[in-house]
Amino acid sequence: PANFTVMLVKLGIKMLYHMDVDDMKPVKGLSDNKVPILCMHGEDDTFIVPENSLRIAQETGGYSEVHMIEKAAHAASMLTDPVRYERFVKEFLKNINAI
């Protein structure tokens, strides 16, 4: 079911916006970025591999933090470990306010 949904979303984007989602590379436009980025990534994410968050942090021109959440699947970091998730967000906000 999830793969079918992803396929439908990709088809919809292709039809509406004439863009192929698989060709999009968000990391390409980050070298000039100055907006702080917080990446929270589930270590068990098989939809978007955790290495993508590490690459985003490396490529951005601004401040960034990456935190991996153990045993979390795609988009499940907050549900898997809400205590650590909240702590990381609060620390990130403190850090960017100190910049």
CSV table of N, CA, C and O in Angstrom, one decimal:
chain,number,residue,atom,x,y,z
A,1,PRO,N,0.8,-1.2,0.0
A,1,PRO,CA,0.0,0.0,0.0
A,1,PRO,C,0.8,1.3,0.0
A,1,PRO,O,0.5,2.2,-0.7
A,2,ALA,N,1.9,1.3,0.8
A,2,ALA,CA,2.8,2.5,0.8
A,2,ALA,C,3.4,2.8,-0.5
A,2,ALA,O,3.5,3.9,-0.9
A,3,ASN,N,3.9,1.7,-1.1
A,3,ASN,CA,4.6,1.9,-2.4
A,3,ASN,C,3.6,2.4,-3.5
A,3,ASN,O,3.9,3.2,-4.3
A,4,PHE,N,2.3,1.9,-3.4
A,4,PHE,CA,1.3,2.3,-4.3
A,4,PHE,C,1.0,3.8,-4.1
A,4,PHE,O,0.9,4.6,-5.1
A,5,THR,N,0.9,4.2,-2.8
A,5,THR,CA,0.7,5.6,-2.5
A,5,THR,C,1.8,6.5,-3.1
A,5,THR,O,1.6,7.6,-3.7
A,6,VAL,N,3.0,6.1,-2.8
A,6,VAL,CA,4.2,6.9,-3.3
A,6,VAL,C,4.1,7.0,-4.9
A,6,VAL,O,4.4,8.0,-5.4
A,7,MET,N,3.8,5.9,-5.5
A,7,MET,CA,3.7,5.9,-7.0
A,7,MET,C,2.6,6.9,-7.4
A,7,MET,O,2.8,7.6,-8.4
A,8,LEU,N,1.5,6.9,-6.7
A,8,LEU,CA,0.4,7.8,-7.1
A,8,LEU,C,0.9,9.3,-6.9
A,8,LEU,O,0.6,10.2,-7.7
A,9,VAL,N,1.5,9.6,-5.8
A,9,VAL,CA,2.0,10.9,-5.5
A,9,VAL,C,3.0,11.3,-6.6
A,9,VAL,O,2.9,12.5,-7.2
A,10,LYS,N,3.9,10.5,-6.9
A,10,LYS,CA,4.9,10.8,-8.0
A,10,LYS,C,4.2,11.0,-9.3
A,10,LYS,O,4.6,12.0,-10.0
A,11,LEU,N,3.2,10.2,-9.7
A,11,LEU,CA,2.5,10.4,-10.9
A,11,LEU,C,1.8,11.8,-10.9
A,11,LEU,O,1.8,12.5,-11.9
A,12,GLY,N,1.1,12.1,-9.8
A,12,GLY,CA,0.4,13.3,-9.6
A,12,GLY,C,1.3,14.5,-9.8
A,12,GLY,O,1.0,15.5,-10.5
A,13,ILE,N,2.5,14.5,-9.2
A,13,ILE,CA,3.5,15.6,-9.3
A,13,ILE,C,3.9,15.7,-10.8
A,13,ILE,O,4.0,16.8,-11.3
A,14,LYS,N,4.2,14.6,-11.4
A,14,LYS,CA,4.6,14.6,-12.8
A,14,LYS,C,3.5,15.2,-13.7
A,14,LYS,O,3.8,16.0,-14.6
A,15,MET,N,2.3,14.9,-13.5
A,15,MET,CA,1.2,15.4,-14.3
A,15,MET,C,0.9,16.9,-14.0
A,15,MET,O,0.7,17.6,-15.0
A,16,LEU,N,0.9,17.2,-12.8
A,16,LEU,CA,0.6,18.6,-12.4
A,16,LEU,C,1.7,19.6,-12.6
A,16,LEU,O,1.5,20.7,-13.1
A,17,TYR,N,2.9,19.2,-12.3
A,17,TYR,CA,4.1,20.1,-12.3
A,17,TYR,C,5.1,19.8,-13.3
A,17,TYR,O,6.2,20.5,-13.4
A,18,HIS,N,5.0,18.7,-14.1
A,18,HIS,CA,5.9,18.2,-15.1
A,18,HIS,C,7.3,18.1,-14.5
A,18,HIS,O,8.3,18.4,-15.1
A,19,MET,N,7.4,17.5,-13.3
A,19,MET,CA,8.6,17.3,-12.6
A,19,MET,C,8.7,15.8,-12.2
A,19,MET,O,7.7,15.2,-11.8
A,20,ASP,N,9.9,15.3,-12.3
A,20,ASP,CA,10.1,13.9,-11.8
A,20,ASP,C,10.7,14.0,-10.4
A,20,ASP,O,11.8,14.5,-10.2
A,21,VAL,N,10.0,13.5,-9.4
A,21,VAL,CA,10.4,13.5,-8.0
A,21,VAL,C,11.8,12.9,-7.9
A,21,VAL,O,12.7,13.3,-7.1
A,22,ASP,N,12.1,11.8,-8.6
A,22,ASP,CA,13.3,11.1,-8.5
A,22,ASP,C,14.5,12.0,-9.0
A,22,ASP,O,15.7,11.7,-8.7
A,23,ASP,N,14.2,13.0,-9.8
A,23,ASP,CA,15.3,13.9,-10.3
A,23,ASP,C,15.6,15.0,-9.3
A,23,ASP,O,16.6,15.8,-9.5
A,24,MET,N,14.7,15.2,-8.3
A,24,MET,CA,14.9,16.3,-7.4
A,24,MET,C,16.0,16.0,-6.4
A,24,MET,O,16.1,14.9,-5.8
A,25,LYS,N,16.9,17.0,-6.2
A,25,LYS,CA,18.0,16.8,-5.3
A,25,LYS,C,18.1,18.0,-4.4
A,25,LYS,O,18.9,19.0,-4.7
A,26,PRO,N,17.4,18.0,-3.3
A,26,PRO,CA,17.4,19.2,-2.4
A,26,PRO,C,18.7,19.6,-1.9
A,26,PRO,O,19.0,20.8,-1.7
A,27,VAL,N,19.7,18.7,-1.8
A,27,VAL,CA,21.0,19.0,-1.3
A,27,VAL,C,21.8,20.0,-2.2
A,27,VAL,O,22.6,20.7,-1.8
A,28,LYS,N,21.4,20.0,-3.5
A,28,LYS,CA,22.2,20.8,-4.5
A,28,LYS,C,22.1,22.3,-4.2
A,28,LYS,O,23.0,23.0,-4.5
A,29,GLY,N,21.0,22.8,-3.6
A,29,GLY,CA,20.8,24.2,-3.4
A,29,GLY,C,21.2,24.7,-2.0
A,29,GLY,O,20.9,25.8,-1.6
A,30,LEU,N,22.0,23.9,-1.3
A,30,LEU,CA,22.2,24.3,0.1
A,30,LEU,C,23.5,25.0,0.4
A,30,LEU,O,23.7,25.6,1.5
A,31,SER,N,24.4,25.1,-0.6
A,31,SER,CA,25.7,25.8,-0.3
A,31,SER,C,25.5,27.2,0.1
A,31,SER,O,26.3,27.8,0.8
A,32,ASP,N,24.5,27.9,-0.5
A,32,ASP,CA,24.3,29.3,-0.1
A,32,ASP,C,23.3,29.5,1.0
A,32,ASP,O,23.1,30.6,1.4
A,33,ASN,N,22.8,28.4,1.6
A,33,ASN,CA,21.8,28.5,2.7
A,33,ASN,C,22.5,29.1,3.9
A,33,ASN,O,23.6,28.7,4.3
A,34,LYS,N,21.7,30.0,4.6
A,34,LYS,CA,22.2,30.5,5.9
A,34,LYS,C,21.1,30.2,7.0
A,34,LYS,O,21.3,30.6,8.1
A,35,VAL,N,20.0,29.6,6.6
A,35,VAL,CA,19.0,29.2,7.6
A,35,VAL,C,19.4,28.0,8.3
A,35,VAL,O,19.8,27.0,7.7
A,36,PRO,N,19.4,28.0,9.7
A,36,PRO,CA,19.7,26.9,10.5
A,36,PRO,C,18.8,25.7,10.1
A,36,PRO,O,17.7,25.8,9.9
A,37,ILE,N,19.5,24.5,10.1
A,37,ILE,CA,18.7,23.3,9.8
A,37,ILE,C,18.9,22.2,10.9
A,37,ILE,O,20.1,21.9,11.3
A,38,LEU,N,17.8,21.7,11.3
A,38,LEU,CA,17.8,20.6,12.3
A,38,LEU,C,17.3,19.3,11.6
A,38,LEU,O,16.2,19.3,11.1
A,39,CYS,N,18.1,18.3,11.5
A,39,CYS,CA,17.7,17.0,10.9
A,39,CYS,C,17.6,16.0,12.0
A,39,CYS,O,18.5,15.7,12.7
A,40,MET,N,16.4,15.4,12.0
A,40,MET,CA,16.1,14.3,13.0
A,40,MET,C,15.8,13.1,12.1
A,40,MET,O,14.8,13.2,11.3
A,41,HIS,N,16.5,12.1,12.2
A,41,HIS,CA,16.4,11.0,11.2
A,41,HIS,C,16.3,9.7,12.0
A,41,HIS,O,17.1,9.4,12.9
A,42,GLY,N,15.4,8.9,11.6
A,42,GLY,CA,15.3,7.5,12.2
A,42,GLY,C,16.3,6.6,11.6
A,42,GLY,O,16.5,6.6,10.4
A,43,GLU,N,17.0,5.9,12.5
A,43,GLU,CA,18.1,5.0,12.0
A,43,GLU,C,17.5,3.9,11.2
A,43,GLU,O,18.3,3.3,10.4
A,44,ASP,N,16.3,3.5,11.4
A,44,ASP,CA,15.7,2.4,10.7
A,44,ASP,C,14.9,2.9,9.5
A,44,ASP,O,14.0,2.1,8.9
A,45,ASP,N,15.1,4.1,9.0
A,45,ASP,CA,14.3,4.7,7.9
A,45,ASP,C,14.9,4.0,6.6
A,45,ASP,O,16.0,4.1,6.3
A,46,THR,N,14.0,3.3,5.9
A,46,THR,CA,14.4,2.7,4.7
A,46,THR,C,13.8,3.4,3.5
A,46,THR,O,14.1,3.1,2.3
A,47,PHE,N,13.0,4.5,3.7
A,47,PHE,CA,12.4,5.3,2.6
A,47,PHE,C,13.4,6.3,2.2
A,47,PHE,O,13.6,6.5,1.0
A,48,ILE,N,13.9,7.1,3.1
A,48,ILE,CA,15.0,8.0,2.9
A,48,ILE,C,16.1,7.7,3.8
A,48,ILE,O,16.0,7.7,5.1
A,49,VAL,N,17.2,7.3,3.3
A,49,VAL,CA,18.3,6.7,4.1
A,49,VAL,C,18.9,7.8,5.0
A,49,VAL,O,19.0,9.0,4.6
A,50,PRO,N,19.3,7.5,6.2
A,50,PRO,CA,19.9,8.4,7.2
A,50,PRO,C,21.1,9.2,6.6
A,50,PRO,O,21.3,10.4,7.0
A,51,GLU,N,21.8,8.7,5.7
A,51,GLU,CA,23.0,9.4,5.2
A,51,GLU,C,22.6,10.7,4.5
A,51,GLU,O,23.4,11.6,4.4
A,52,ASN,N,21.3,10.7,4.0
A,52,ASN,CA,20.9,12.0,3.4
A,52,ASN,C,20.9,13.2,4.3
A,52,ASN,O,21.2,14.3,4.0
A,53,SER,N,20.5,12.9,5.6
A,53,SER,CA,20.5,14.0,6.6
A,53,SER,C,22.0,14.4,6.9
A,53,SER,O,22.2,15.6,7.0
A,54,LEU,N,22.9,13.5,6.9
A,54,LEU,CA,24.3,13.8,7.1
A,54,LEU,C,24.8,14.7,6.0
A,54,LEU,O,25.6,15.6,6.2
A,55,ARG,N,24.4,14.3,4.8
A,55,ARG,CA,24.9,15.0,3.6
A,55,ARG,C,24.3,16.4,3.6
A,55,ARG,O,25.0,17.4,3.2
A,56,ILE,N,23.0,16.6,4.0
A,56,ILE,CA,22.4,17.9,4.1
A,56,ILE,C,23.2,18.8,5.0
A,56,ILE,O,23.6,20.0,4.7
A,57,ALA,N,23.6,18.3,6.2
A,57,ALA,CA,24.4,19.0,7.2
A,57,ALA,C,25.7,19.4,6.6
A,57,ALA,O,26.2,20.5,6.9
A,58,GLN,N,26.3,18.5,5.9
A,58,GLN,CA,27.7,18.8,5.3
A,58,GLN,C,27.6,19.9,4.2
A,58,GLN,O,28.5,20.7,4.1
A,59,GLU,N,26.5,19.9,3.4
A,59,GLU,CA,26.4,20.8,2.3
A,59,GLU,C,25.9,22.2,2.6
A,59,GLU,O,26.2,23.1,1.8
A,60,THR,N,25.2,22.3,3.7
A,60,THR,CA,24.6,23.6,4.0
A,60,THR,C,25.7,24.7,4.3
A,60,THR,O,26.7,24.3,5.0
A,61,GLY,N,25.4,25.9,4.0
A,61,GLY,CA,26.3,27.0,4.3
A,61,GLY,C,26.0,27.6,5.7
A,61,GLY,O,26.8,28.4,6.2
A,62,GLY,N,24.9,27.1,6.3
A,62,GLY,CA,24.5,27.6,7.6
A,62,GLY,C,24.8,26.6,8.7
A,62,GLY,O,25.3,25.5,8.5
A,63,TYR,N,24.3,27.0,9.9
A,63,TYR,CA,24.4,26.1,11.0
A,63,TYR,C,23.5,24.9,10.9
A,63,TYR,O,22.4,25.0,10.4
A,64,SER,N,24.0,23.7,11.3
A,64,SER,CA,23.1,22.5,11.2
A,64,SER,C,23.4,21.6,12.3
A,64,SER,O,24.5,21.6,12.9
A,65,GLU,N,22.4,20.8,12.6
A,65,GLU,CA,22.6,19.7,13.6
A,65,GLU,C,21.9,18.4,13.0
A,65,GLU,O,20.9,18.6,12.3
A,66,VAL,N,22.5,17.3,13.2
A,66,VAL,CA,21.9,16.0,12.8
A,66,VAL,C,21.8,15.1,14.0
A,66,VAL,O,22.8,14.9,14.8
A,67,HIS,N,20.6,14.5,14.2
A,67,HIS,CA,20.4,13.6,15.3
A,67,HIS,C,19.7,12.4,14.8
A,67,HIS,O,18.7,12.5,14.1
A,68,MET,N,20.3,11.2,15.1
A,68,MET,CA,19.7,9.9,14.7
A,68,MET,C,18.9,9.4,15.8
A,68,MET,O,19.4,9.4,17.0
A,69,ILE,N,17.7,8.9,15.5
A,69,ILE,CA,16.8,8.3,16.5
A,69,ILE,C,16.8,6.8,16.3
A,69,ILE,O,16.4,6.3,15.3
A,70,GLU,N,17.3,6.1,17.3
A,70,GLU,CA,17.4,4.6,17.3
A,70,GLU,C,16.0,4.0,17.1
A,70,GLU,O,15.0,4.5,17.7
A,71,LYS,N,15.9,3.0,16.3
A,71,LYS,CA,14.7,2.2,16.1
A,71,LYS,C,13.6,3.0,15.5
A,71,LYS,O,12.4,2.5,15.5
A,72,ALA,N,13.8,4.1,14.9
A,72,ALA,CA,12.7,4.9,14.3
A,72,ALA,C,12.7,4.7,12.8
A,72,ALA,O,13.8,4.8,12.2
A,73,ALA,N,11.5,4.5,12.3
A,73,ALA,CA,11.4,4.4,10.8
A,73,ALA,C,11.1,5.7,10.2
A,73,ALA,O,11.2,6.8,10.9
A,74,HIS,N,10.8,5.8,9.0
A,74,HIS,CA,10.6,7.1,8.3
A,74,HIS,C,9.5,7.9,9.0
A,74,HIS,O,8.4,7.4,9.2
A,75,ALA,N,9.8,9.1,9.3
A,75,ALA,CA,8.9,10.1,9.9
A,75,ALA,C,8.3,9.6,11.2
A,75,ALA,O,7.2,10.0,11.6
A,76,ALA,N,9.0,8.8,11.9
A,76,ALA,CA,8.5,8.3,13.2
A,76,ALA,C,9.5,8.6,14.4
A,76,ALA,O,9.3,8.0,15.5
A,77,SER,N,10.4,9.5,14.2
A,77,SER,CA,11.3,9.8,15.3
A,77,SER,C,10.6,10.4,16.5
A,77,SER,O,10.9,10.0,17.6
A,78,MET,N,9.7,11.3,16.3
A,78,MET,CA,9.0,11.9,17.5
A,78,MET,C,8.2,10.8,18.2
A,78,MET,O,8.1,10.8,19.4
A,79,LEU,N,7.5,9.9,17.5
A,79,LEU,CA,6.7,8.9,18.1
A,79,LEU,C,7.6,7.8,18.8
A,79,LEU,O,7.2,7.2,19.8
A,80,THR,N,8.7,7.5,18.2
A,80,THR,CA,9.6,6.5,18.7
A,80,THR,C,10.3,6.9,20.0
A,80,THR,O,10.4,6.1,21.0
A,81,ASP,N,10.8,8.2,20.1
A,81,ASP,CA,11.5,8.6,21.2
A,81,ASP,C,11.2,10.1,21.5
A,81,ASP,O,12.0,11.0,21.2
A,82,PRO,N,10.0,10.4,22.0
A,82,PRO,CA,9.5,11.8,22.2
A,82,PRO,C,10.4,12.6,23.1
A,82,PRO,O,10.5,13.8,23.0
A,83,VAL,N,11.0,11.9,24.1
A,83,VAL,CA,11.8,12.7,25.1
A,83,VAL,C,13.0,13.2,24.5
A,83,VAL,O,13.4,14.4,24.6
A,84,ARG,N,13.8,12.3,23.8
A,84,ARG,CA,15.0,12.8,23.1
A,84,ARG,C,14.6,13.8,22.0
A,84,ARG,O,15.3,14.8,21.8
A,85,TYR,N,13.6,13.5,21.3
A,85,TYR,CA,13.2,14.4,20.2
A,85,TYR,C,12.9,15.8,20.7
A,85,TYR,O,13.5,16.8,20.2
A,86,GLU,N,12.2,15.9,21.8
A,86,GLU,CA,11.9,17.3,22.4
A,86,GLU,C,13.2,17.9,22.9
A,86,GLU,O,13.4,19.1,22.7
A,87,ARG,N,14.1,17.1,23.5
A,87,ARG,CA,15.3,17.7,24.0
A,87,ARG,C,16.2,18.2,22.9
A,87,ARG,O,16.8,19.3,22.9
A,88,PHE,N,16.3,17.5,21.7
A,88,PHE,CA,17.0,17.9,20.6
A,88,PHE,C,16.5,19.2,20.0
A,88,PHE,O,17.3,20.1,19.6
A,89,VAL,N,15.2,19.3,19.9
A,89,VAL,CA,14.6,20.6,19.4
A,89,VAL,C,14.9,21.7,20.3
A,89,VAL,O,15.3,22.8,19.9
A,90,LYS,N,14.7,21.5,21.6
A,90,LYS,CA,15.0,22.6,22.6
A,90,LYS,C,16.5,23.1,22.5
A,90,LYS,O,16.8,24.3,22.5
A,91,GLU,N,17.4,22.1,22.5
A,91,GLU,CA,18.8,22.4,22.4
A,91,GLU,C,19.1,23.1,21.1
A,91,GLU,O,19.9,24.1,21.1
A,92,PHE,N,18.5,22.7,20.0
A,92,PHE,CA,18.7,23.4,18.7
A,92,PHE,C,18.3,24.8,18.8
A,92,PHE,O,19.0,25.7,18.3
A,93,LEU,N,17.1,25.1,19.3
A,93,LEU,CA,16.6,26.4,19.4
A,93,LEU,C,17.5,27.3,20.3
A,93,LEU,O,17.8,28.5,20.0
A,94,LYS,N,18.0,26.7,21.4
A,94,LYS,CA,19.0,27.5,22.2
A,94,LYS,C,20.2,27.8,21.4
A,94,LYS,O,20.8,28.9,21.5
A,95,ASN,N,20.7,26.8,20.7
A,95,ASN,CA,22.0,27.0,19.9
A,95,ASN,C,21.8,28.1,18.9
A,95,ASN,O,22.8,28.9,18.7
A,96,ILE,N,20.7,28.1,18.2
A,96,ILE,CA,20.6,29.1,17.1
A,96,ILE,C,20.3,30.5,17.7
A,96,ILE,O,20.7,31.5,17.0
A,97,ASN,N,19.7,30.5,18.8
A,97,ASN,CA,19.5,31.8,19.5
A,97,ASN,C,20.9,32.4,20.0
A,97,ASN,O,21.0,33.6,20.1
A,98,ALA,N,21.8,31.5,20.2
A,98,ALA,CA,23.1,32.0,20.7
A,98,ALA,C,24.0,32.4,19.6
A,98,ALA,O,25.1,33.0,19.8
A,99,ILE,N,23.7,32.1,18.4
A,99,ILE,CA,24.5,32.5,17.2
A,99,ILE,C,24.4,34.0,16.9
A,99,ILE,O,23.4,34.6,17.0
